[in-house]
PDB file of C-alpha atoms in Angstrom:
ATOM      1  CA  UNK T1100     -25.685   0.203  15.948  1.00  0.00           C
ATOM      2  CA  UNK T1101     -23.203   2.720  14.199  1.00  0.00           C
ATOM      3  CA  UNK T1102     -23.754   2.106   9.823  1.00  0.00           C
ATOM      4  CA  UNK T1103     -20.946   3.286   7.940  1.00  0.00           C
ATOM      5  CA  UNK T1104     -21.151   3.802   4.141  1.00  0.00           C
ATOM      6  CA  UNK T1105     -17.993   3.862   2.004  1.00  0.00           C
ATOM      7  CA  UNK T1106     -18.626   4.920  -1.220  1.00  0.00           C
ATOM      8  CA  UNK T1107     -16.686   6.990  -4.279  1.00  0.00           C
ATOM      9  CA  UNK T1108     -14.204   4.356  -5.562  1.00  0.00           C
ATOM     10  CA  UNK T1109     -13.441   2.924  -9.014  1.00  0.00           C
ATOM     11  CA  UNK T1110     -10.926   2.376 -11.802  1.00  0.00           C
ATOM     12  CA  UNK T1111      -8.353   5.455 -12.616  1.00  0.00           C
ATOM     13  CA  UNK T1112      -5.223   5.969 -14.235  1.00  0.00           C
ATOM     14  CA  UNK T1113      -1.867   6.359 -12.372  1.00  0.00           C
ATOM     15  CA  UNK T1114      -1.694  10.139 -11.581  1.00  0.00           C
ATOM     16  CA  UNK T1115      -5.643  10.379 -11.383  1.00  0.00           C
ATOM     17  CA  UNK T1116      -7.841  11.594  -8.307  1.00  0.00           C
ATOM     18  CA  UNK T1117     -10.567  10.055  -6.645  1.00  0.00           C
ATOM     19  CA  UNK T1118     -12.877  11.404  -3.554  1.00  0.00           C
ATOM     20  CA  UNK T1119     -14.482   8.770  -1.097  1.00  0.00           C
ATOM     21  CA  UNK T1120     -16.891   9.410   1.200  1.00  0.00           C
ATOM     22  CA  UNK T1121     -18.491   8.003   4.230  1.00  0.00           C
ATOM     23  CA  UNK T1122     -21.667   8.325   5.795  1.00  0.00           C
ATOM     24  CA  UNK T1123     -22.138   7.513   9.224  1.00  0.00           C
ATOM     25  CA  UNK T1124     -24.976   7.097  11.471  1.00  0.00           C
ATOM     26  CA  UNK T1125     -24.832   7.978  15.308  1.00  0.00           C
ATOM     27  CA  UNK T1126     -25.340  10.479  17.328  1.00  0.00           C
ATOM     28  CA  UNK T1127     -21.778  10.252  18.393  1.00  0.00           C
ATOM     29  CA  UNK T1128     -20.091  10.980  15.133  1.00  0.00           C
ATOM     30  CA  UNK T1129     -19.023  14.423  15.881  1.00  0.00           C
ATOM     31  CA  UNK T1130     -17.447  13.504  18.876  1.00  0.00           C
ATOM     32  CA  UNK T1131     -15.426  10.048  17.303  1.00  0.00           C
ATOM     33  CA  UNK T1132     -11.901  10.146  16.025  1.00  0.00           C
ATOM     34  CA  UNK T1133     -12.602   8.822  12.625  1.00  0.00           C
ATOM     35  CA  UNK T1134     -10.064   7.246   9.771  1.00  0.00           C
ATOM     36  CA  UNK T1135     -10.059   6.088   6.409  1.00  0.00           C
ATOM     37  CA  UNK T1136      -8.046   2.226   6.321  1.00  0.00           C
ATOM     38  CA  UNK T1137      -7.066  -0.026   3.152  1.00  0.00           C
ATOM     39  CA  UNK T1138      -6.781  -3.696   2.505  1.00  0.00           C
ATOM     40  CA  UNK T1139      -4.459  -4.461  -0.526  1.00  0.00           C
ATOM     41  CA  UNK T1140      -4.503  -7.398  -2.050  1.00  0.00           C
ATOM     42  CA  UNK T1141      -3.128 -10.384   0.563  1.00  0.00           C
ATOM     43  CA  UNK T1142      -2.446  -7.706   2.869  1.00  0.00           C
ATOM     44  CA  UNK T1143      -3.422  -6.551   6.381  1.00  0.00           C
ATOM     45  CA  UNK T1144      -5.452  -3.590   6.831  1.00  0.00           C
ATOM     46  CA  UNK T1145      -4.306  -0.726   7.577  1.00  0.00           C
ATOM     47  CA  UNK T1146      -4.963   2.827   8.746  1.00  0.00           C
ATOM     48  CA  UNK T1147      -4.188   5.498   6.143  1.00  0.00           C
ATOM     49  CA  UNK T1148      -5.686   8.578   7.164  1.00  0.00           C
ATOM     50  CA  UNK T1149      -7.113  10.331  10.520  1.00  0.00           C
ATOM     51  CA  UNK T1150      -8.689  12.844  11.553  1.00  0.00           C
ATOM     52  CA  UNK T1151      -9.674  13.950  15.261  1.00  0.00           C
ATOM     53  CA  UNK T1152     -12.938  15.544  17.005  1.00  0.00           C
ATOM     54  CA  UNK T1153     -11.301  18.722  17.337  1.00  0.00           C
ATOM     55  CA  UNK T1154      -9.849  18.100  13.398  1.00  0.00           C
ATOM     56  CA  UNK T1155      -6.132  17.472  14.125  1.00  0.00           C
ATOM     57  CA  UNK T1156      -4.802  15.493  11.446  1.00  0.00           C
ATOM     58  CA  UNK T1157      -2.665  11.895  10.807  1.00  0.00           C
ATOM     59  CA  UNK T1158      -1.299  10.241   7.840  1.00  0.00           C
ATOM     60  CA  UNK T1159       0.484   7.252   7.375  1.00  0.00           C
ATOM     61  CA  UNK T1160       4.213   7.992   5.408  1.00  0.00           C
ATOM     62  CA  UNK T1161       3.031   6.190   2.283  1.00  0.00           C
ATOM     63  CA  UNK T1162       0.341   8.808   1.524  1.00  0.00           C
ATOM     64  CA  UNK T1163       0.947  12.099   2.965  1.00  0.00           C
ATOM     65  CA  UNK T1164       1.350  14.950   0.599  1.00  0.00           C
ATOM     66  CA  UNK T1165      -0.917  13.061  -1.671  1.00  0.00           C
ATOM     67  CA  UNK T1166      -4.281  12.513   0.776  1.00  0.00           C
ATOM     68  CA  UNK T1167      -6.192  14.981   2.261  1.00  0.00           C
ATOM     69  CA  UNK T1168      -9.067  13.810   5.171  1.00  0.00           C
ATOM     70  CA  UNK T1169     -11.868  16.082   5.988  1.00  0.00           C
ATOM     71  CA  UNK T1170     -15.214  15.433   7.798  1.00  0.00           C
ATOM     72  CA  UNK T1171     -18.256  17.115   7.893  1.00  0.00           C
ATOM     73  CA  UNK T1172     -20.208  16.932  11.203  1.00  0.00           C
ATOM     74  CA  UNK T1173     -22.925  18.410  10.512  1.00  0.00           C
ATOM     75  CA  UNK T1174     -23.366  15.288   7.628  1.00  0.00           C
ATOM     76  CA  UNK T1175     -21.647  12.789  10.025  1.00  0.00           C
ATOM     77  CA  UNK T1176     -19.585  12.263   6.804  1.00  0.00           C
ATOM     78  CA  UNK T1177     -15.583  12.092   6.341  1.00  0.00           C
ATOM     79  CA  UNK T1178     -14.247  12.454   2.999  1.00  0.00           C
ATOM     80  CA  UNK T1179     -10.675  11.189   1.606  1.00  0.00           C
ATOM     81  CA  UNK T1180      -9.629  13.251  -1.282  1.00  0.00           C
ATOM     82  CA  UNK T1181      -7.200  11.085  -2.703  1.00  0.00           C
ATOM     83  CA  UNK T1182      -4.574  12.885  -6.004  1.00  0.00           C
ATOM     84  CA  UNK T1183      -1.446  11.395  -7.395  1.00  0.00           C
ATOM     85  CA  UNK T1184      -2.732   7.967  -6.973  1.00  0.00           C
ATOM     86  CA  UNK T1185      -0.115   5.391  -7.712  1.00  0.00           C
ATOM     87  CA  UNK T1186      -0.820   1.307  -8.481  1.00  0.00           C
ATOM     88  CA  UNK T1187       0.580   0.872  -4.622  1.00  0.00           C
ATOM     89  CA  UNK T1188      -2.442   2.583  -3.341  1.00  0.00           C
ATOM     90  CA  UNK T1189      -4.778  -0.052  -5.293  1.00  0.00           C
ATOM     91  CA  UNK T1190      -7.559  -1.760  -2.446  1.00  0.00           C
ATOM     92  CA  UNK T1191     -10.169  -1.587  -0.647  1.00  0.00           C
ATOM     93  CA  UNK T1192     -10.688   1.415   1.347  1.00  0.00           C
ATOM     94  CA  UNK T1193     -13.340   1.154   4.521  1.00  0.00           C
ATOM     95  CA  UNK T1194     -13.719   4.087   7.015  1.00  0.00           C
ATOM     96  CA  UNK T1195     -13.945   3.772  11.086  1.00  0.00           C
ATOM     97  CA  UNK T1196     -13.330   4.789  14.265  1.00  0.00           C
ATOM     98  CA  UNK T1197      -9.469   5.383  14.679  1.00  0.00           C
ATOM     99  CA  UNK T1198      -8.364   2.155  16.509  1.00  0.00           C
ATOM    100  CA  UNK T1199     -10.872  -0.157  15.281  1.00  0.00           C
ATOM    101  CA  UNK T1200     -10.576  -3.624  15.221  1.00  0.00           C
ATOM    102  CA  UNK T1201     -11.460  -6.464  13.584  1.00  0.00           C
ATOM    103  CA  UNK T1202     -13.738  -7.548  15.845  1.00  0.00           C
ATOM    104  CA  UNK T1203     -15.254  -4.424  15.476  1.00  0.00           C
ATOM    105  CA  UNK T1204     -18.574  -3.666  12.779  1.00  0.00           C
ATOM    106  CA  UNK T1205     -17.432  -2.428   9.339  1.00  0.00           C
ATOM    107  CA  UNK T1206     -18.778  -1.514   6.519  1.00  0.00           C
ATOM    108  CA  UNK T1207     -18.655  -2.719   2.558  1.00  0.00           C
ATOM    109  CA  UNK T1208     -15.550  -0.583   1.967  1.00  0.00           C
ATOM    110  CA  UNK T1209     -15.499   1.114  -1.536  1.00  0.00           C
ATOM    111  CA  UNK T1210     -13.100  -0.653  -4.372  1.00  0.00           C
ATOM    112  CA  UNK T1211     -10.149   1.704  -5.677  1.00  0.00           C
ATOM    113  CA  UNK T1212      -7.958   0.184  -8.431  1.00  0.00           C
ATOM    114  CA  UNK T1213      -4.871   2.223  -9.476  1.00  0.00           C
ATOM    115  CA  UNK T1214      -4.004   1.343 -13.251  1.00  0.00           C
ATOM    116  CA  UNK T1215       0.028   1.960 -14.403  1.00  0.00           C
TER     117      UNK T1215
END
């Protein structure tokens, strides 16, 4: 069964930076479409970032300029370097496959509180 590790969230100022990362097992990995999603508060999850096999990129509106995905397949890890962060971007961020559902395994997710 594919593990997925979110991890690299916390508290930061409005205007602050914060890198997540995700380790994930599978011998698959390099070959996946991954993507970074949030849950805000009383909201659905959502996909925020993408990034392809073959490393073609996808943001949603609300983020690009601001987000920058990246994986490493040699660590089966994909990173979200995340600057400008505004209060709006405040949830719970969990990394998948691109077009995962909820009936699908995720993992913990990784906390990121935007303060104004």
């Amino acid at each position: 069964q594919v593990q997925l590790v979110e991890s690299g969230g916390g508290l930061v100022q409005a205007g602050g930076s914060l890198r997540l990362s995700c380790a994930a097992s599978g011998r698959i990995f390099r070959i996946t479409a991954m993507g970074w999603y949030r849950q805000a508060p009383g909201k659905q999850r959502e996909l925020v970032a993408g990034i392809a096999s073959g490393g073609s990129i996808n943001y949603t509106d609300s983020v690009k300029g601001r987000f920058t995905i990246s994986r490493d397949n040699a660590k089966n890890t994909v990173y979200l370097q995340m600057n400008s962060l505004k209060p709006e971007d405040t949830g719970v961020y969990y990394c998948n496959t691109v077009g995962a559902t909820a009936l699908d395994y995720w993992g913990q997710g990784t906390q990121v509180t935007v303060s104004s």
